[in-house]
Amino acid sequence: MSEQWQFYPCSMGDNQAFIFFDEGIEKIIDQQAPSKLVRIALTYQDPYPTGLPKKIEFEAVSSIEDCLTQFVGLVNDWFVGRVTVSGYRYFYIYTSRSESDWADFSALVTEQTGYEFVPSFRSDPTHEGYWQELYPTEDDRQVIKDLQVIEVLEKHGDDGSVPRKVDHWIYFTDPCAAALFKTWLETSRFKSEPDLSTMDDEGGLVCQSLSSWHD
């Protein structure tokens, strides 16, 4: 495990999910991590109807994760991330342990905490569990960057609950398309900016400016 972890929300089908993964291992995981993946499913006891956990379970689940991290650290196993979705938290570990070792550990966690903690196993020599199920897409990368900006703003005293005006600029190669878009804006919650809506740049693109208020 490295010290460089990233967190981001995303959609999985119709469900909201949250992913926390170890970005710091991306350059070495294929060369150094074991080739067997164990994915452990923790079942939340009282999630929201959306499947996301309530704060009341935070301490108990955090303690289980701490116990898992300690168990992983006893040998050369790699805890590479987790996914929270649909009433479950899935832990991803590349392991050199046997399936029976993990079954015994998981049974002990369930016995001591009351949480269902069920491992599943698969061979994963190309580490697709990390690259396909945890690693962010380009769109997810933008979300991560946006969250980092918000975090910096909050550290400098910004109050995110205060409504603010957000300006947008959209460029069209076709003036007719820009006019149709402006018509749509007038029926939406956006407000067009007429002083900027027909500005051409050096490439001949038509710029449509609009603004909205975000809470």
XYZ file of N, CA and C in Angstrom:
645
model
N 0.835 -1.200 0.000
C 0.000 0.000 0.000
C 0.865 1.244 0.000
N 0.467 2.203 -0.844
C 1.182 3.462 -0.878
C 0.437 4.494 -0.032
N 0.951 5.707 -0.046
C 0.294 6.802 0.674
C -0.565 7.650 -0.265
N -0.641 7.243 -1.528
C -1.338 8.054 -2.532
C -2.653 7.389 -2.937
N -3.697 7.679 -2.183
C -5.023 7.124 -2.444
C -5.947 8.212 -2.983
N -6.897 7.796 -3.811
C -7.870 8.717 -4.377
C -9.283 8.191 -4.126
N -10.207 9.130 -4.002
C -11.618 8.810 -3.749
C -12.463 9.505 -4.805
N -13.479 8.807 -5.317
C -14.382 9.471 -6.260
C -15.734 8.762 -6.305
N -16.797 9.528 -6.547
C -18.119 8.931 -6.763
C -18.302 8.598 -8.236
N -19.156 7.640 -8.507
C -19.466 7.288 -9.889
C -20.798 6.546 -9.903
N -21.271 6.242 -11.091
C -22.506 5.472 -11.253
C -22.167 4.059 -11.697
N -22.873 3.086 -11.114
C -22.773 1.703 -11.550
C -24.176 1.235 -11.881
N -24.495 1.233 -13.168
C -25.874 0.975 -13.564
C -26.763 2.102 -13.078
N -27.783 1.760 -12.327
C -28.690 2.767 -11.765
C -28.299 3.193 -10.359
N -27.156 2.731 -9.869
C -26.780 2.942 -8.474
C -25.602 3.909 -8.327
N -25.655 4.691 -7.269
C -24.541 5.559 -6.899
C -23.492 4.727 -6.182
N -22.235 4.903 -6.573
C -21.141 4.156 -5.964
C -20.031 5.111 -5.560
N -19.194 4.659 -4.622
C -18.020 5.415 -4.205
C -16.816 4.471 -4.242
N -15.741 4.942 -4.864
C -14.535 4.132 -5.026
C -13.361 4.817 -4.352
N -12.593 4.039 -3.635
C -11.394 4.495 -2.951
C -10.286 3.539 -3.371
N -9.240 4.044 -4.035
C -8.240 3.131 -4.586
C -6.833 3.687 -4.398
N -5.871 2.785 -4.450
C -4.467 3.132 -4.269
C -3.867 3.502 -5.625
N -3.748 4.796 -5.877
C -3.204 5.265 -7.148
C -1.685 5.138 -7.182
N -1.059 5.142 -6.022
C 0.400 5.148 -5.952
C 1.070 3.874 -6.433
N 0.281 2.801 -6.622
C 0.863 1.533 -7.058
C 0.713 1.306 -8.555
N 0.159 2.274 -9.283
C -0.198 2.026 -10.681
C 1.000 1.639 -11.556
N 2.189 2.101 -11.224
C 3.357 1.811 -12.057
C 4.051 0.503 -11.689
N 3.650 -0.102 -10.568
C 4.348 -1.323 -10.127
C 3.432 -2.519 -9.927
N 2.122 -2.313 -9.950
C 1.220 -3.412 -9.609
C 1.373 -4.593 -10.559
N 1.543 -4.335 -11.851
C 1.634 -5.441 -12.806
C 2.923 -6.239 -12.667
N 3.950 -5.630 -12.118
C 5.230 -6.319 -11.961
C 5.378 -6.993 -10.600
N 4.715 -6.443 -9.571
C 5.022 -6.881 -8.214
C 3.869 -7.516 -7.445
N 2.635 -7.192 -7.787
C 1.515 -7.705 -6.996
C 1.233 -9.173 -7.299
N 0.737 -9.916 -6.308
C 0.339 -11.305 -6.565
C -0.727 -11.388 -7.656
N -0.888 -12.563 -8.212
C -1.789 -12.733 -9.358
C -3.166 -13.269 -8.969
N -3.403 -13.473 -7.675
C -4.705 -13.965 -7.227
C -5.442 -12.844 -6.498
N -6.696 -12.629 -6.901
C -7.504 -11.567 -6.300
C -8.553 -12.169 -5.375
N -8.617 -11.646 -4.157
C -9.732 -11.952 -3.272
C -10.543 -10.673 -3.119
N -11.835 -10.788 -3.396
C -12.752 -9.655 -3.212
C -13.711 -10.032 -2.093
N -13.707 -9.230 -1.040
C -14.515 -9.531 0.136
C -15.710 -8.580 0.160
N -16.895 -9.160 0.270
C -18.131 -8.380 0.309
C -18.612 -8.228 1.749
N -18.618 -6.985 2.228
C -19.209 -6.668 3.530
C -20.627 -6.162 3.284
N -21.591 -6.750 3.984
C -22.989 -6.349 3.830
C -23.361 -5.361 4.931
N -23.797 -4.161 4.532
C -24.255 -3.186 5.531
C -25.554 -3.679 6.162
N -25.731 -3.359 7.436
C -26.878 -3.870 8.169
C -28.108 -2.992 8.024
N -27.918 -1.694 7.829
C -29.072 -0.791 7.732
C -28.753 0.379 6.791
N -28.557 0.097 5.498
C -28.233 1.180 4.562
C -29.467 2.002 4.220
N -29.240 3.145 3.596
C -30.331 3.938 3.041
C -30.981 3.164 1.890
N -32.201 3.550 1.499
C -32.836 2.900 0.334
C -31.985 2.973 -0.929
N -31.102 3.960 -1.013
C -30.207 4.074 -2.161
C -29.087 3.044 -2.125
N -28.956 2.340 -0.991
C -27.879 1.371 -0.846
C -26.632 1.930 -0.212
N -26.586 3.236 0.016
C -25.416 3.851 0.641
C -25.503 3.755 2.160
N -24.360 3.687 2.827
C -24.365 3.451 4.278
C -24.739 4.690 5.077
N -25.281 4.443 6.266
C -25.568 5.520 7.207
C -24.368 5.747 8.128
N -24.304 6.947 8.700
C -23.182 7.291 9.569
C -23.091 6.384 10.787
N -24.234 5.843 11.205
C -24.240 5.029 12.417
C -23.368 3.782 12.275
N -23.134 3.347 11.041
C -22.303 2.158 10.816
C -20.847 2.496 10.522
N -20.523 3.769 10.476
C -19.176 4.185 10.070
C -18.103 3.595 10.979
N -18.275 3.713 12.286
C -17.241 3.280 13.228
C -17.015 1.773 13.156
N -18.091 0.999 13.101
C -17.965 -0.453 13.058
C -17.268 -0.914 11.786
N -17.665 -0.342 10.641
C -17.070 -0.756 9.370
C -15.615 -0.284 9.282
N -15.316 0.886 9.822
C -13.926 1.361 9.836
C -13.040 0.438 10.659
N -13.572 -0.077 11.781
C -12.805 -1.009 12.601
C -12.529 -2.311 11.851
N -13.522 -2.774 11.090
C -13.315 -3.983 10.282
C -12.245 -3.738 9.235
N -12.285 -2.583 8.593
C -11.271 -2.267 7.581
C -9.883 -2.179 8.212
N -9.783 -1.622 9.402
C -8.489 -1.579 10.094
C -7.973 -2.994 10.365
N -8.874 -3.869 10.779
C -8.491 -5.259 11.034
C -8.030 -5.937 9.743
N -8.732 -5.673 8.664
C -8.346 -6.230 7.363
C -6.972 -5.724 6.945
N -6.729 -4.443 7.125
C -5.442 -3.860 6.752
C -4.304 -4.491 7.541
N -4.531 -4.734 8.823
C -3.511 -5.380 9.643
C -3.250 -6.808 9.176
N -4.306 -7.523 8.833
C -4.163 -8.901 8.364
C -3.390 -8.938 7.045
N -3.712 -8.016 6.146
C -3.013 -7.925 4.863
C -1.533 -7.656 5.082
N -1.217 -6.798 6.053
C 0.156 -6.385 6.278
C 1.057 -7.455 6.874
N 0.476 -8.553 7.328
C 1.290 -9.609 7.935
C 2.117 -10.373 6.910
N 1.661 -10.371 5.650
C 2.400 -11.037 4.567
C 2.424 -10.092 3.365
N 2.907 -10.592 2.237
C 3.044 -9.750 1.053
C 1.747 -9.698 0.251
N 0.642 -9.310 0.907
C -0.625 -9.095 0.214
C -0.793 -7.611 -0.097
N -1.608 -7.319 -1.093
C -1.809 -5.945 -1.538
C -3.290 -5.573 -1.440
N -3.635 -4.695 -0.502
C -4.981 -4.125 -0.427
C -4.984 -2.915 -1.367
N -5.743 -2.992 -2.477
C -5.622 -1.983 -3.527
C -6.827 -1.059 -3.648
N -7.925 -1.349 -2.942
C -9.057 -0.431 -3.026
C -10.346 -1.054 -2.540
N -11.394 -0.245 -2.597
C -12.713 -0.715 -2.175
C -13.788 0.020 -2.980
N -14.940 -0.625 -3.090
C -16.102 -0.052 -3.765
C -17.294 -0.149 -2.818
N -18.004 0.960 -2.631
C -19.209 0.971 -1.810
C -20.403 1.219 -2.720
N -21.335 0.240 -2.771
C -22.474 0.356 -3.683
C -23.554 -0.652 -3.284
N -24.814 -0.248 -3.436
C -25.966 -1.158 -3.300
C -26.006 -1.920 -1.986
N -25.609 -1.282 -0.891
C -25.664 -1.927 0.415
C -24.474 -2.799 0.751
N -23.422 -2.724 -0.078
C -22.224 -3.526 0.154
C -20.979 -2.643 0.105
N -19.932 -3.129 0.760
C -18.587 -2.590 0.552
C -17.699 -3.751 0.133
N -17.092 -3.613 -1.040
C -16.233 -4.660 -1.596
C -14.772 -4.260 -1.433
N -14.003 -5.110 -0.779
C -12.575 -4.889 -0.587
C -11.796 -5.731 -1.603
N -10.783 -5.116 -2.213
C -9.981 -5.788 -3.238
C -8.569 -6.009 -2.715
N -8.150 -7.278 -2.669
C -6.819 -7.631 -2.172
C -6.175 -8.631 -3.133
N -4.968 -8.316 -3.571
C -4.167 -9.301 -4.299
C -3.347 -10.061 -3.270
N -3.450 -11.385 -3.316
C -2.980 -12.178 -2.185
C -2.136 -13.376 -2.592
N -1.240 -13.743 -1.696
C -0.468 -14.983 -1.826
C -0.989 -16.037 -0.857
N -1.996 -15.692 -0.046
C -2.581 -16.632 0.906
C -3.503 -17.631 0.197
N -3.805 -18.705 0.909
C -4.727 -19.708 0.394
C -6.172 -19.259 0.616
N -7.073 -19.879 -0.113
C -8.492 -19.563 0.053
C -8.966 -19.937 1.456
N -8.423 -21.004 2.009
C -8.832 -21.413 3.358
C -8.398 -20.394 4.402
N -7.235 -19.770 4.215
C -6.790 -18.718 5.138
C -7.788 -17.559 5.147
N -8.213 -17.164 3.960
C -9.158 -16.052 3.858
C -10.543 -16.450 4.376
N -10.930 -17.680 4.139
C -12.220 -18.139 4.647
C -12.235 -18.135 6.171
N -11.142 -18.582 6.787
C -11.052 -18.586 8.247
C -11.075 -17.160 8.801
N -10.309 -16.263 8.168
C -10.278 -14.875 8.624
C -11.659 -14.226 8.501
N -12.313 -14.431 7.379
C -13.621 -13.820 7.146
C -14.659 -14.346 8.124
N -14.606 -15.635 8.408
C -15.544 -16.219 9.370
C -15.336 -15.625 10.760
N -14.078 -15.384 11.121
C -13.775 -14.793 12.416
C -14.307 -13.362 12.502
N -14.153 -12.593 11.417
C -14.678 -11.224 11.398
C -16.190 -11.235 11.578
N -16.871 -12.127 10.873
C -18.327 -12.216 10.992
C -18.739 -12.602 12.408
N -18.025 -13.544 12.984
C -18.345 -14.008 14.334
C -18.169 -12.891 15.369
N -17.115 -12.086 15.208
C -16.809 -11.071 16.217
C -17.582 -9.762 16.015
N -18.039 -9.484 14.794
C -18.679 -8.191 14.521
C -20.155 -8.290 14.168
N -20.596 -9.459 13.718
C -21.977 -9.604 13.281
C -22.217 -9.178 11.847
N -21.183 -8.716 11.169
C -21.312 -8.324 9.765
C -20.991 -9.494 8.846
N -21.827 -9.691 7.820
C -21.478 -10.661 6.786
C -20.238 -10.175 6.057
N -19.270 -11.054 5.924
C -17.954 -10.704 5.386
C -17.504 -11.891 4.548
N -17.852 -11.869 3.266
C -17.770 -13.071 2.432
C -16.738 -12.892 1.324
N -15.714 -13.753 1.298
C -14.687 -13.638 0.257
C -15.053 -14.417 -1.005
N -14.589 -13.897 -2.140
C -14.638 -14.644 -3.396
C -13.259 -14.535 -4.041
N -12.918 -15.492 -4.879
C -11.553 -15.592 -5.381
C -11.549 -15.727 -6.898
N -10.504 -15.184 -7.507
C -10.288 -15.448 -8.928
C -8.825 -15.188 -9.282
N -8.377 -15.920 -10.279
C -7.042 -15.673 -10.810
C -7.083 -14.398 -11.640
N -6.127 -13.513 -11.402
C -6.136 -12.217 -12.091
C -4.702 -11.772 -12.372
N -3.996 -12.489 -13.253
C -2.580 -12.162 -13.504
C -2.368 -10.807 -14.157
N -3.384 -10.266 -14.852
C -3.259 -8.933 -15.475
C -3.861 -7.840 -14.602
N -4.318 -8.198 -13.417
C -4.830 -7.244 -12.424
C -5.990 -6.400 -12.961
N -6.896 -7.078 -13.647
C -8.057 -6.385 -14.191
C -8.981 -5.860 -13.087
N -8.972 -6.531 -11.932
C -9.766 -6.030 -10.820
C -9.391 -4.600 -10.459
N -8.103 -4.320 -10.517
C -7.618 -2.959 -10.239
C -7.903 -2.036 -11.416
N -7.515 -2.440 -12.612
C -7.586 -1.552 -13.774
C -9.015 -1.333 -14.269
N -9.862 -2.353 -14.160
C -11.209 -2.245 -14.727
C -12.285 -1.890 -13.699
N -12.075 -2.237 -12.433
C -13.127 -2.053 -11.431
C -12.836 -0.932 -10.439
N -11.577 -0.519 -10.326
C -11.208 0.532 -9.381
C -10.642 1.775 -10.062
N -9.856 1.567 -11.086
C -9.110 2.671 -11.706
C -10.070 3.601 -12.451
N -9.901 4.919 -12.316
C -10.866 5.866 -12.888
C -10.761 6.008 -14.405
N -11.911 6.294 -15.027
C -11.950 6.686 -16.427
C -11.531 8.155 -16.539
N -11.482 8.671 -17.761
C -11.152 10.085 -17.941
C -12.209 10.976 -17.289
N -13.481 10.597 -17.417
C -14.544 11.370 -16.761
C -14.390 11.324 -15.244
N -14.052 10.148 -14.713
C -13.832 10.031 -13.267
C -12.652 10.900 -12.828
N -11.633 10.976 -13.671
C -10.465 11.824 -13.370
C -10.888 13.281 -13.193
N -11.809 13.729 -14.045
C -12.269 15.111 -13.928
C -13.002 15.322 -12.611
N -13.790 14.311 -12.197
C -14.484 14.397 -10.906
C -13.469 14.505 -9.766
N -12.410 13.704 -9.828
C -11.369 13.749 -8.797
C -10.747 15.142 -8.735
N -10.443 15.709 -9.904
C -9.853 17.048 -9.936
C -10.814 18.090 -9.369
N -12.097 17.965 -9.709
C -13.096 18.911 -9.189
C -13.179 18.818 -7.660
N -13.166 17.596 -7.143
C -13.218 17.424 -5.689
C -11.984 18.011 -5.018
N -10.836 17.891 -5.672
C -9.609 18.465 -5.127
C -9.683 19.991 -5.091
N -10.274 20.592 -6.126
C -10.451 22.045 -6.152
C -11.367 22.481 -5.018
N -12.473 21.756 -4.837
C -13.408 22.089 -3.759
C -12.726 21.985 -2.397
N -11.901 20.951 -2.226
C -11.187 20.772 -0.957
C -10.247 21.953 -0.679
N -9.535 22.397 -1.719
C -8.620 23.535 -1.559
C -9.412 24.799 -1.216
N -10.542 25.011 -1.901
C -11.365 26.185 -1.621
C -11.872 26.178 -0.183
N -12.308 25.005 0.295
C -12.799 24.909 1.662
C -11.695 25.205 2.671
N -10.469 24.746 2.364
C -9.350 25.010 3.268
C -9.038 26.505 3.351
N -9.404 27.242 2.309
C -9.167 28.685 2.285
C -10.415 29.477 2.670
N -11.381 28.799 3.309
C -12.518 29.506 3.875
C -13.733 29.631 2.992
N -13.753 28.971 1.835
C -14.917 29.074 0.956
C -16.098 28.322 1.563
N -17.288 28.940 1.507
C -18.516 28.320 1.996
C -19.278 27.758 0.810
N -19.225 26.437 0.652
C -19.857 25.805 -0.492
C -21.372 25.863 -0.486
N -21.984 26.255 0.635
C -23.440 26.325 0.710
C -23.993 27.634 0.152
N -23.114 28.597 -0.143
C -23.559 29.898 -0.655
C -23.818 29.781 -2.157
N -25.031 30.123 -2.634
C -25.302 30.080 -4.083
C -24.357 31.011 -4.835
N -23.984 30.620 -6.054
C -23.077 31.440 -6.840
C -23.383 31.303 -8.319
N -23.029 32.339 -9.049
C -23.235 32.331 -10.489
C -22.097 31.579 -11.167
N -22.457 30.718 -12.106
C -21.468 29.957 -12.874
C -21.646 30.290 -14.350
N -20.584 30.764 -14.988
C -20.631 31.108 -16.407
C -20.079 29.969 -17.252
N -20.679 29.765 -18.408
C -20.276 28.716 -19.340
C -20.127 29.331 -20.735
N -19.209 28.784 -21.524
C -19.062 29.192 -22.922
C -19.066 27.940 -23.785
N -19.938 27.921 -24.776
C -20.066 26.772 -25.677
C -19.845 27.264 -27.103
N -18.999 26.558 -27.860
C -18.624 26.989 -29.200
C -19.269 26.098 -30.260
N -19.766 26.727 -31.330
C -20.412 26.036 -32.440
C -19.734 26.425 -33.749
N -19.651 25.470 -34.661
C -19.151 25.783 -36.012
C -20.276 26.273 -36.913
N -21.516 26.055 -36.494
C -22.688 26.408 -37.300
C -23.539 27.444 -36.571
N -23.725 28.648 -37.108
C -24.552 29.675 -36.459
C -25.988 29.216 -36.224
N -26.536 28.388 -37.137
C -27.910 27.905 -36.954
C -28.018 27.017 -35.712
N -27.010 26.175 -35.512
C -27.011 25.325 -34.323
C -26.923 26.165 -33.063
N -26.140 27.229 -33.115
C -26.025 28.123 -31.960
C -27.362 28.788 -31.664
N -28.100 29.177 -32.727
C -29.394 29.827 -32.535
C -30.409 28.861 -31.927
N -30.401 27.605 -32.382
C -31.302 26.601 -31.809
C -30.982 26.340 -30.356
N -29.679 26.325 -30.057
C -29.265 26.111 -28.680
C -29.717 27.268 -27.792
N -29.625 28.474 -28.309
C -30.052 29.650 -27.543
C -31.544 29.578 -27.254
N -32.338 29.104 -28.227
C -33.779 28.947 -28.013
C -34.059 27.969 -26.886
N -33.299 26.873 -26.874
C -33.459 25.903 -25.783
C -33.104 26.526 -24.441
N -32.048 27.358 -24.423
C -31.637 27.992 -23.166
C -32.755 28.830 -22.569
N -33.492 29.506 -23.444
C -34.529 30.410 -22.966
C -35.687 29.680 -22.308
N -35.798 28.357 -22.521
C -36.849 27.564 -21.880
C -36.312 26.749 -20.710
N -35.048 26.941 -20.374
C -34.422 26.173 -19.298
C -34.081 27.096 -18.145
N -33.360 26.560 -17.173
C -32.981 27.360 -16.008
C -31.743 28.203 -16.256
N -31.165 28.094 -17.469
C -30.011 28.907 -17.806
C -30.452 30.263 -18.356
N -29.581 31.220 -18.214
C -29.816 32.556 -18.753
C -28.718 32.867 -19.761
N -29.126 33.163 -21.009
C -28.127 33.473 -22.026
C -27.585 34.874 -21.822
N -26.401 35.116 -22.306
C -25.737 36.416 -22.206
C -25.675 37.033 -23.600
N -26.624 37.887 -23.970
C -26.710 38.375 -25.351
C -25.485 39.149 -25.817
N -24.789 39.794 -24.907
C -23.630 40.586 -25.324
C -22.487 39.704 -25.820
N -22.503 38.410 -25.452
C -21.409 37.512 -25.827
C -21.852 36.390 -26.762
N -23.154 36.305 -27.044
C -23.673 35.121 -27.702
C -23.305 35.001 -29.175
N -22.800 36.049 -29.806
C -22.445 35.954 -31.230
C -20.975 36.276 -31.471
N -20.167 36.169 -30.428
C -18.749 36.466 -30.569
C -18.047 35.388 -31.385
N -17.236 35.788 -32.363
C -16.448 34.854 -33.162
C -15.013 34.863 -32.680
N -14.403 33.679 -32.638
C -12.990 33.659 -32.325
C -12.200 33.593 -33.631
N -10.901 33.467 -33.557
C -10.069 33.518 -34.751
C -10.343 32.354 -35.698
N -10.898 31.273 -35.184
C -11.189 30.137 -36.037
C -12.580 30.176 -36.637
N -13.336 31.253 -36.416
C -14.659 31.375 -36.970
C -15.735 30.644 -36.191
N -15.455 30.241 -34.945
C -16.441 29.535 -34.150
C -17.404 30.510 -33.504
N -18.674 30.124 -33.447
C -19.686 30.946 -32.797
C -19.742 30.576 -31.323
N -19.638 31.573 -30.460
C -19.628 31.339 -29.015
C -20.982 31.680 -28.419
N -21.574 30.753 -27.677
C -22.796 31.013 -26.923
C -22.443 31.013 -25.440
N -22.635 32.136 -24.790
C -22.365 32.245 -23.363
C -23.661 32.093 -22.593
N -23.616 31.433 -21.441
C -24.778 31.270 -20.598
C -24.341 31.227 -19.147
N -25.289 31.447 -18.275
C -24.981 31.422 -16.847
C -26.093 30.695 -16.109
N -25.754 30.191 -14.937
C -26.737 29.550 -14.071
C -26.306 29.774 -12.630
N -27.259 29.626 -11.729
C -26.962 29.724 -10.301
C -26.950 28.332 -9.711
N -25.858 27.982 -9.003
C -25.713 26.665 -8.398
C -25.724 26.808 -6.879
N -26.504 25.938 -6.229
C -26.552 25.931 -4.766
C -25.480 25.006 -4.216
